[in-house]
Coordinates of C-alpha atoms in Angstrom, one line a residue:
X583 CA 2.8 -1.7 8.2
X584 CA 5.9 -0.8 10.8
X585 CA 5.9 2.5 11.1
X586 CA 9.2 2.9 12.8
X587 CA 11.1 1.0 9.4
X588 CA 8.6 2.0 7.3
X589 CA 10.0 6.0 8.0
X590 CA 13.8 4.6 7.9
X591 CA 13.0 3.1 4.6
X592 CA 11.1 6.1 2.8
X593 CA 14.0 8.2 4.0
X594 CA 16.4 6.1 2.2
X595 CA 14.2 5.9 -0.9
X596 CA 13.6 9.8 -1.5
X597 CA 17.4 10.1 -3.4
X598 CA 16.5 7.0 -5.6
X599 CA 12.8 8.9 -6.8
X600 CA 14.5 10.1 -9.9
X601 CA 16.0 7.2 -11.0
X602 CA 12.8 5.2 -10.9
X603 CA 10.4 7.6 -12.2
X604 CA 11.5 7.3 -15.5
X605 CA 11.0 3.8 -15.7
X606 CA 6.8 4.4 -14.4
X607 CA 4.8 3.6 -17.5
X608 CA 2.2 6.8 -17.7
X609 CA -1.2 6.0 -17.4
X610 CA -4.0 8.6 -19.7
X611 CA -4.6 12.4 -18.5
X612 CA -7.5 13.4 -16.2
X613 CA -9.3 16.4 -17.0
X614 CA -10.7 16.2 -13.4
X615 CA -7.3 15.8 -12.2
X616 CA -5.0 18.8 -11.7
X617 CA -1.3 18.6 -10.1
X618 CA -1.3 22.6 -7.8
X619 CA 2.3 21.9 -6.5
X620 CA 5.2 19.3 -7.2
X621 CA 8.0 19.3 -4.2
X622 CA 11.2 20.0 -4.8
X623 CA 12.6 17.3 -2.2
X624 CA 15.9 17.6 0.4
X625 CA 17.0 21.5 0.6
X626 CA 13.7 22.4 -1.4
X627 CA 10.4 23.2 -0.5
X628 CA 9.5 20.1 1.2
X629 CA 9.5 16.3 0.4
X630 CA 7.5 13.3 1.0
X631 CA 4.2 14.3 2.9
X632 CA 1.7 11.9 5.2
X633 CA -0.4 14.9 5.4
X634 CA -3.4 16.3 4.3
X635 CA -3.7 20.3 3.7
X636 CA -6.3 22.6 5.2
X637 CA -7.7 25.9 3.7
X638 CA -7.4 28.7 6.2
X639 CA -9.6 31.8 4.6
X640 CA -8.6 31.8 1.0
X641 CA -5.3 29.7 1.4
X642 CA -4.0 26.1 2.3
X643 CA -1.2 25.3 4.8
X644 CA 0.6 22.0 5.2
X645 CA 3.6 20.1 6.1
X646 CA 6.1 17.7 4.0
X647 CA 7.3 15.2 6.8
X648 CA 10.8 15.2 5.1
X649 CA 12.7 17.6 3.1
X650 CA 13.3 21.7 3.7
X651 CA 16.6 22.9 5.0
X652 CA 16.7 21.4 8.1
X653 CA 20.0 18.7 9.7
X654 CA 18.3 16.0 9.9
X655 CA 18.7 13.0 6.7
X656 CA 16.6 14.3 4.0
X657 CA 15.7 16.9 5.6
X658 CA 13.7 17.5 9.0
X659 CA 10.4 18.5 7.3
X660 CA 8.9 21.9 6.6
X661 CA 4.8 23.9 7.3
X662 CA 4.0 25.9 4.0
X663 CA 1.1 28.0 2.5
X664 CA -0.2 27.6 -1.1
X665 CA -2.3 29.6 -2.4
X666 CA -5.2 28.0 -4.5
X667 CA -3.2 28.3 -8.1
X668 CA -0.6 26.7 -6.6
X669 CA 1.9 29.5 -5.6
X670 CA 4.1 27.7 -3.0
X671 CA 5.8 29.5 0.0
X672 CA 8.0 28.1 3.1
X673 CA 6.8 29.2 5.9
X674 CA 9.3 27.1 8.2
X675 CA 11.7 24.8 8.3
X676 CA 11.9 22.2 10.7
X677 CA 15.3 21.8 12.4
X678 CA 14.8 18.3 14.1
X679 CA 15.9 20.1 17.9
X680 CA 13.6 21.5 20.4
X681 CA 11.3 22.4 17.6
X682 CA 10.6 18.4 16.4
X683 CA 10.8 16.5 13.1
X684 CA 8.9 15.2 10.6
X685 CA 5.4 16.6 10.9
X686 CA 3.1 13.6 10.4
X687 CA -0.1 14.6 11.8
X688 CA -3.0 16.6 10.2
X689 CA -3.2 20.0 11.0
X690 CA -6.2 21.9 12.8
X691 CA -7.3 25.3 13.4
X692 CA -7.9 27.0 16.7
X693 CA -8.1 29.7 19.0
X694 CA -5.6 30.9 21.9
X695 CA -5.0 34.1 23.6
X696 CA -2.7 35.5 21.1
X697 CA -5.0 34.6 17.9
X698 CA -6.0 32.0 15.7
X699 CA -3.2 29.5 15.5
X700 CA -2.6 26.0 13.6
X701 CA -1.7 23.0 15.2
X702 CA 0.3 20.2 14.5
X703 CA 2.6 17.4 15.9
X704 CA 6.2 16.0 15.1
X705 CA 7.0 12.5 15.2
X706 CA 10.2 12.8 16.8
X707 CA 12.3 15.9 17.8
X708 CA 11.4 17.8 20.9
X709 CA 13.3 18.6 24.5
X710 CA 12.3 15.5 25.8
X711 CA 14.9 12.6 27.1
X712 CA 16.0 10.7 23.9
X713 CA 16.6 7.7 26.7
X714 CA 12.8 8.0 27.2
X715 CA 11.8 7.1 23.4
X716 CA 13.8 4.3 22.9
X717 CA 11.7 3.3 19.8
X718 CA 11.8 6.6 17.9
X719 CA 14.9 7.9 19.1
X720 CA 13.3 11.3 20.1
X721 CA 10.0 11.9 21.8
X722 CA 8.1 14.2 18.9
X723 CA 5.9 17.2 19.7
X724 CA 2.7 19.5 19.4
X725 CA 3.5 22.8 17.2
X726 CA 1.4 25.9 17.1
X727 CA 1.9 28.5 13.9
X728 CA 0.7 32.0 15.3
X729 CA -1.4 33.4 12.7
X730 CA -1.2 37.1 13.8
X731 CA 2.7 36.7 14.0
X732 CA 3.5 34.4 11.5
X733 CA 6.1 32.3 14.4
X734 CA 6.0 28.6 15.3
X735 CA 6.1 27.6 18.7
X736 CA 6.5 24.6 20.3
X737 CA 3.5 24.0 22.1
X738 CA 4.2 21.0 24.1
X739 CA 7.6 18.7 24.2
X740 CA 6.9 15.1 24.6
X741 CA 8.8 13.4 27.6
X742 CA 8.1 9.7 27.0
X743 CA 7.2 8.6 30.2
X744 CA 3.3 8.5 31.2
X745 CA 2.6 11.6 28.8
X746 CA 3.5 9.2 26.1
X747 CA 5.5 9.7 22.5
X748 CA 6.1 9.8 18.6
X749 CA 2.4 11.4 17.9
X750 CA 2.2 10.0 14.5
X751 CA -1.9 12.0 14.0
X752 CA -3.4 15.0 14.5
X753 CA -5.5 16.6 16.9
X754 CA -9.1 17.2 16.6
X755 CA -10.9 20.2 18.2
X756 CA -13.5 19.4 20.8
X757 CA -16.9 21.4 21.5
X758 CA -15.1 22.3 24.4
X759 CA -12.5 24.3 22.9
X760 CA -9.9 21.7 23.6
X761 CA -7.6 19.8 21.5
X762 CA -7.4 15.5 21.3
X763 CA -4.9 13.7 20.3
X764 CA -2.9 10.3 20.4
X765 CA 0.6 9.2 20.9
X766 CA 1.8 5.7 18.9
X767 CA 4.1 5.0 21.7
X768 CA 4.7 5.8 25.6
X769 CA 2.4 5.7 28.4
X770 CA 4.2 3.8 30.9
X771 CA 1.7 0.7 30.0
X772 CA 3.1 -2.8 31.6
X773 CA 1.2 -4.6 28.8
X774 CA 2.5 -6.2 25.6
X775 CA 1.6 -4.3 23.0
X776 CA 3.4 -4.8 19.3
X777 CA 6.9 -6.3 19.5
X778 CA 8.5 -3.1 17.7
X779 CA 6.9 -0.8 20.7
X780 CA 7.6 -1.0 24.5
X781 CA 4.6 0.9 25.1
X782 CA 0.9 0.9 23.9
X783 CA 0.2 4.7 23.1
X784 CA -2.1 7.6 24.7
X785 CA -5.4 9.4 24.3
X786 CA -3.9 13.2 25.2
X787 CA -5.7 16.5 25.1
X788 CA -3.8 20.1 24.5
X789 CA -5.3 23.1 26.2
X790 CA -4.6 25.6 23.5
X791 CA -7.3 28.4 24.4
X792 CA -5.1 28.7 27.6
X793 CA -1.4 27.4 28.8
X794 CA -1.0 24.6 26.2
X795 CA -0.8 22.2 29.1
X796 CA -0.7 18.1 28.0
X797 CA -3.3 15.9 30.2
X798 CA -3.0 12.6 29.4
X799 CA -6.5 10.8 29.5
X800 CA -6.4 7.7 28.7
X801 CA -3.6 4.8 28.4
X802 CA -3.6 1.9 26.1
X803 CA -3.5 -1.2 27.5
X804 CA -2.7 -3.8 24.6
X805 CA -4.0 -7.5 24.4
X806 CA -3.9 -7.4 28.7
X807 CA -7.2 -5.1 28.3
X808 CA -8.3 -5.7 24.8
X809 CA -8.8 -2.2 24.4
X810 CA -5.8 -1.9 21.5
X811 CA -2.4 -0.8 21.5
X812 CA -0.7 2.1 19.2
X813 CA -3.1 4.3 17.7
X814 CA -2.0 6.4 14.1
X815 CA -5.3 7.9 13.1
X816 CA -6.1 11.8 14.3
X817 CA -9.1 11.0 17.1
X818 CA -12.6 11.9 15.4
X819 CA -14.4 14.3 17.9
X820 CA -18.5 14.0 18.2
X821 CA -19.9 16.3 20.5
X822 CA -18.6 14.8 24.2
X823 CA -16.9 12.2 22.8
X824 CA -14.1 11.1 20.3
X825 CA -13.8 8.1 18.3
X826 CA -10.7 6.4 17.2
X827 CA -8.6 3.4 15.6
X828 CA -5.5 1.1 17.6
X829 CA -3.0 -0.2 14.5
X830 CA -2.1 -3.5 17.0
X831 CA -4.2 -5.0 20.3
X832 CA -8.0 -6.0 20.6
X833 CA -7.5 -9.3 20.2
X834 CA -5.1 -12.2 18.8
X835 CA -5.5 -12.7 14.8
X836 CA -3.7 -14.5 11.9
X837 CA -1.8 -11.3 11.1
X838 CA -0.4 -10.3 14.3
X839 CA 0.0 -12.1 17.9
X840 CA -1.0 -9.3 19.8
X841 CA -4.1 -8.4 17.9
X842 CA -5.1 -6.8 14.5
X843 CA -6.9 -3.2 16.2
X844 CA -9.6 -1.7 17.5
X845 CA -12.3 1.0 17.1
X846 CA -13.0 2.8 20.1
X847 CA -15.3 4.9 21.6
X848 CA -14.3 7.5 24.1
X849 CA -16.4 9.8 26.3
X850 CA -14.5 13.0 27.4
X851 CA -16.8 13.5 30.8
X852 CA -16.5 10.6 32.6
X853 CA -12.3 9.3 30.6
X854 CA -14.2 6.4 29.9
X855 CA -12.7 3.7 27.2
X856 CA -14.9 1.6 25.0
X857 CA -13.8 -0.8 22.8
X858 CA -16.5 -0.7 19.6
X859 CA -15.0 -3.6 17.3
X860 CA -11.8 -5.8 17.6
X861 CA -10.4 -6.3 13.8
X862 CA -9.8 -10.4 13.8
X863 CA -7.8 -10.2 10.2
X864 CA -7.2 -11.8 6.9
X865 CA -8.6 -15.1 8.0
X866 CA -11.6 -13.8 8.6
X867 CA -12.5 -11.5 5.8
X868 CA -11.8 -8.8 8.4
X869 CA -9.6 -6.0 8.2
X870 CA -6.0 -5.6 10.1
X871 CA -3.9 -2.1 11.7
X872 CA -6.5 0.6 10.4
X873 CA -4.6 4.3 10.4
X874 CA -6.7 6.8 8.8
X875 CA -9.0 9.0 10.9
X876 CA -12.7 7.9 11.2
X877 CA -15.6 9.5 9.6
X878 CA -19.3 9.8 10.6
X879 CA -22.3 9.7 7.8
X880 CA -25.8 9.3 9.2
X881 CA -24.6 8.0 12.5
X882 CA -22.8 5.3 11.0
X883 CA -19.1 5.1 11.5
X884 CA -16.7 4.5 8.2
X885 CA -13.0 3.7 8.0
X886 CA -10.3 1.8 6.3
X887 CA -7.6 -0.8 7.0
X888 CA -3.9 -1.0 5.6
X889 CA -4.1 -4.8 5.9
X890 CA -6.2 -7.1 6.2
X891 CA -9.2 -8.3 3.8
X892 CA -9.5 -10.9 2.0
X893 CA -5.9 -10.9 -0.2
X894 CA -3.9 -8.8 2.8
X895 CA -4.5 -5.7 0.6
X896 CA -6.6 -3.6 3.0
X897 CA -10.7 -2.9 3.4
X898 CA -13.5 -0.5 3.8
X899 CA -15.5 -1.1 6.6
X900 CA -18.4 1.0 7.9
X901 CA -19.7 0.1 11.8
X902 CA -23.6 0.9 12.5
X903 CA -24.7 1.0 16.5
X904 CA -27.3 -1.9 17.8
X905 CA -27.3 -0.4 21.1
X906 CA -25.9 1.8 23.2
X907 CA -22.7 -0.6 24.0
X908 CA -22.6 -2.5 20.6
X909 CA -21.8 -1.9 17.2
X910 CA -22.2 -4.5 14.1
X911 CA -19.3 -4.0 11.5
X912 CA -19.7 -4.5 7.5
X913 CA -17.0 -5.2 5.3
X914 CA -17.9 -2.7 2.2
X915 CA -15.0 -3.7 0.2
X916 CA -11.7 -5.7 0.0
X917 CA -9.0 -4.7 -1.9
X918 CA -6.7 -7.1 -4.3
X919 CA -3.7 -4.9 -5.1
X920 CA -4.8 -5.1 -8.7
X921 CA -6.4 -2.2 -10.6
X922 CA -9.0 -1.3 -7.8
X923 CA -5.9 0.3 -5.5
X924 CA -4.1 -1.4 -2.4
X925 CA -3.4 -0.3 1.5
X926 CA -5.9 2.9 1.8
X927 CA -3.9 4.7 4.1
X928 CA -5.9 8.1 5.5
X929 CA -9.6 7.7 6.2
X930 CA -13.2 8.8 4.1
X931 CA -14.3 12.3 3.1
X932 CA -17.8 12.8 2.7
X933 CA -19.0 14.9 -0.3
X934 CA -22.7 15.3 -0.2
X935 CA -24.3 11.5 -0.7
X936 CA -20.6 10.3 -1.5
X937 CA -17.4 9.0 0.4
X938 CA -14.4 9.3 -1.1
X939 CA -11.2 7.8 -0.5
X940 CA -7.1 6.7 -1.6
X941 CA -5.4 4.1 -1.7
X942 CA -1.5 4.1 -1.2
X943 CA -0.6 1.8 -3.9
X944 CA -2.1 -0.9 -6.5
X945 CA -4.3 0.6 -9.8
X946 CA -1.3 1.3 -12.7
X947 CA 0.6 -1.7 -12.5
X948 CA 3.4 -0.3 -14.2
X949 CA 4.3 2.3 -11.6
X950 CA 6.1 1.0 -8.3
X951 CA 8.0 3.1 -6.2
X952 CA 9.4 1.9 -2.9
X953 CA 7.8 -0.7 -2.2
X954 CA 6.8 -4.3 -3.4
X955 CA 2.9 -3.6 -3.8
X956 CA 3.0 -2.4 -7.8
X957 CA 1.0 0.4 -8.7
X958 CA 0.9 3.9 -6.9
X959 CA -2.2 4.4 -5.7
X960 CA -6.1 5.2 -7.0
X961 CA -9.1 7.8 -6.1
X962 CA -12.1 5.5 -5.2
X963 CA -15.9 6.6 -3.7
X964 CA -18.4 5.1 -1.8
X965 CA -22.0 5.8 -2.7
X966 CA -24.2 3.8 0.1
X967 CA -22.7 0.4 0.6
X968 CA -21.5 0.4 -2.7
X969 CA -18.2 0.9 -3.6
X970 CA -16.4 2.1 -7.2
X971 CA -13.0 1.6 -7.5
X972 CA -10.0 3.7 -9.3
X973 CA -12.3 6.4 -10.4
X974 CA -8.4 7.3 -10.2
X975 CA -5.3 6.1 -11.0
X976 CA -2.1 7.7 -10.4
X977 CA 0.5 6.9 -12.8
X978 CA 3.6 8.4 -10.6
X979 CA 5.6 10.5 -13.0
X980 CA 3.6 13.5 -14.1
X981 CA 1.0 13.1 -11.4
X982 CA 2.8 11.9 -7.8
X983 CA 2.1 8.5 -6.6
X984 CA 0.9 7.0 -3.2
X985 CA -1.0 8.7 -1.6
X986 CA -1.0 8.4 2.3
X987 CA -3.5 11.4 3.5
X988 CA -7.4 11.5 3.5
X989 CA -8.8 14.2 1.0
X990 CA -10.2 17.6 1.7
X991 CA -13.6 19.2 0.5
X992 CA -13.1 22.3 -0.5
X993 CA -16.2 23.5 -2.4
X994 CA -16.6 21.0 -5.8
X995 CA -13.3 19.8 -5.2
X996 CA -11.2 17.2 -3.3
X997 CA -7.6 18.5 -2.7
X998 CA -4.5 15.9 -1.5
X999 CA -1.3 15.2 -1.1
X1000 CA 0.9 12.4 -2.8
X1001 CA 3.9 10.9 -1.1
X1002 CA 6.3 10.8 -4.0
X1003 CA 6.1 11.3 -7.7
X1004 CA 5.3 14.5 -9.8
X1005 CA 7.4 16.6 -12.4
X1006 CA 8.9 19.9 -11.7
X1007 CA 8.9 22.3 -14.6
X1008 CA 12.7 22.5 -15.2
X1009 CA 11.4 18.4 -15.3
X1010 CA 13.3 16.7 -12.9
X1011 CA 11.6 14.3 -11.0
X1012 CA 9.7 15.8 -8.1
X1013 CA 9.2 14.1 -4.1
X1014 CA 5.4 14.6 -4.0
X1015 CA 2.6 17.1 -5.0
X1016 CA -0.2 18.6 -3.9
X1017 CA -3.4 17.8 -6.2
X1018 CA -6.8 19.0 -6.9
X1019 CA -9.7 16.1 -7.8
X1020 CA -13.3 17.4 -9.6

């Protein structure tokens, strides 16, 4: 998956929802499935998210990485609040300027001297030198939203040069009070990374309790260090250290020249980079360019690949320590395309004994939106090694369709978002929706 024409193309694709949604065959009614919100798309509410939501007291807040009334084509992206029933509300509109564009990242809650604030990041936008992020066009940002005042602020500006650029995660908030993050691009590495990126990313950390200040810690070297190149997937933060995914690098493989990704292991003490598992692809039963965030269960790490497996459909993969430098991976599950779902895009929520998961496309074969993979998407859960498929199917017309974002717990349910799909009540097709799963 190229993120940089993957973006292009689902830009493109948002005008021609309508048209195809009424050619998605409907699959039955869940009772334990409940649409909360359909977006109205380009000059609406919002379009299109990557995201997951987050519940802040008795409310949720999120972003839609397109749509709003913002310049840019489809729209620049907007952060909203939803209240439980569903009750929508704009809380900005992302302009694609100083303040970035297309919000891509999770979001996370914090503390700074003014109040609690959330954070987020934007994939492009920002005040930094457009010459600097060749490969995005803009360099992308970190984004506070001031609780007490209800204002967004851009908390940091991406300059694409050693800081890094185009933060396609989240941040995660340290023991320590800070925030960790990652930049897909930038760095200033001198490796080769992927052939659509000049540069192999960053490990970053924002100092919100204070000035907001950007320290890079830690820069991707690509297949010259096998330690990975490009990382998606918002860091997973443990105590004193973080744990993360690379999309490319680690080591060559039959999907990609300059390596299928990595799992590392970071400590924040001493900066230091270790590489847990090197994905070696489809031609080895082993997954390829994992992009959802981490989880930890029992000490065992569990994650997901968008390629890779034994059809090139995407895995689950959990990875158990031997010793204090080595870690065995097991390949839980590899998915056809078919009816048991396609390309898991986020990562694994755990709900008491239980992990559950999405996957982006495959289960209704009669829905396809923008891509070739048919179906658009399932709900699946991992109980032990032991993996159920489609306890979920999305049919993409009255429910949304692919799913991109790893689930929230809230209570007995798991909320999400779906990239497009939905009905809006005067029903016209809607560009996504925010869903509750029992």
């Amino acid at each position: 998956m190229e993120f940089r024409s993957f973006t292009t193309a689902a830009r493109n694709a948002l005008l021609a929802t309508a048209a195809l949604s009424a050619l998605l065959a409907a699959a039955p009614a869940s009772a334990s499935y409940l649409v909360k919100h359909p977006f109205a798309g380009p000059g609406g509410d919002g379009a299109s998210t990557f995201t997951n939501i987050i519940k802040v007291g008795s409310v949720f807040y999120g972003t839609t990485t397109y749509g709003g009334t913002g310049p840019c084509p489809s729209g620049c992206g907007t952060f909203f609040t939803m209240t439980p029933g569903g009750l929508e509300n704009v809380l900005y509109n992302f302009q694609g300027g100083n303040d970035g564009a297309y919000p891509r990242g999770s979001l996370v809650l914090t503390k700074t001297p003014t109040g609690p604030a959330i954070y987020g990041t934007t994939m492009q936008g920002g005040a930094g030198p457009a010459t600097n992020c060749p490969d995005f066009g803009s360099c992308g940002t970190v984004f506070d939203w001031q609780l007490n005042s209800s204002t967004l602020n851009t908390a940091y500006a991406f300059q694409g040069g050693a800081d890094g650029y185009a933060p396609l995660s989240g941040m995660a908030l340290g023991a320590n009070g800070a925030l960790y993050g990652v930049t897909m691009d930038g760095g200033k590495s001198t490796s080769i990374c992927h052939t659509s990126y000049s540069q192999c990313g960053t490990i970053f950390s924002i100092a919100s309790a204070s000035t907001n200040a950007e320290t890079v810690l830690y820069r991707f070297r690509g297949m010259a260090n096998s330690d990975g190149a490009n990382p998606v997937g918002t860091p997973l933060a443990q105590g004193a250290k973080l744990y993360g995914t690379t999309g490319y690098g680690g080591q060559a493989c039959t999907n990609l020249p300059n390596g299928c990704g990595t799992v590392w292991g970071f400590k924040i003490s001493t900066l230091n980079e270790s590489v847990l598992y090197k994905f070696q692809g489809m031609a080895n039963n082993d997954g390829a360019d994992p992009y959802g965030q981490l989880a930890m269960a029992g000490g065992t790490l569990w994650g997901t690949t968008f390629y890779g497996g034994a059809s090139n459909n995407g895995m689950v993969f959990n990875l158990t320590p031997v010793t204090s430098t080595s870690w065995a991976e097991t390949n839980i599950w590899n998915f056809t395309g078919g009816s048991d779902g396609g390309h898991p895009g986020g990562g694994l929520t755990q709900m008491g004994s239980t992990l559950y998961g999405a996957t982006s496309s495959g289960g209704n074969a009669g829905c396809q939106y923008l891509y070739s993979s048919p179906g658009c998407g399932t709900i699946f859960k991992v109980t032990g090694t032991t993996l159920t498929p489609a306890i979920y199917s999305f049919n993409g017309v009255s429910d949304g369709g692919n799913p991109y974002d790893t689930l929230i717990k809230d209570g007995a349910y798991l909320w999400g978002t779906t990239f497009g799909g939905g009905t809006l009540p005067s029903g016209a097709s809607a560009y996504g929706t925010v869903f509750r799963f029992n």
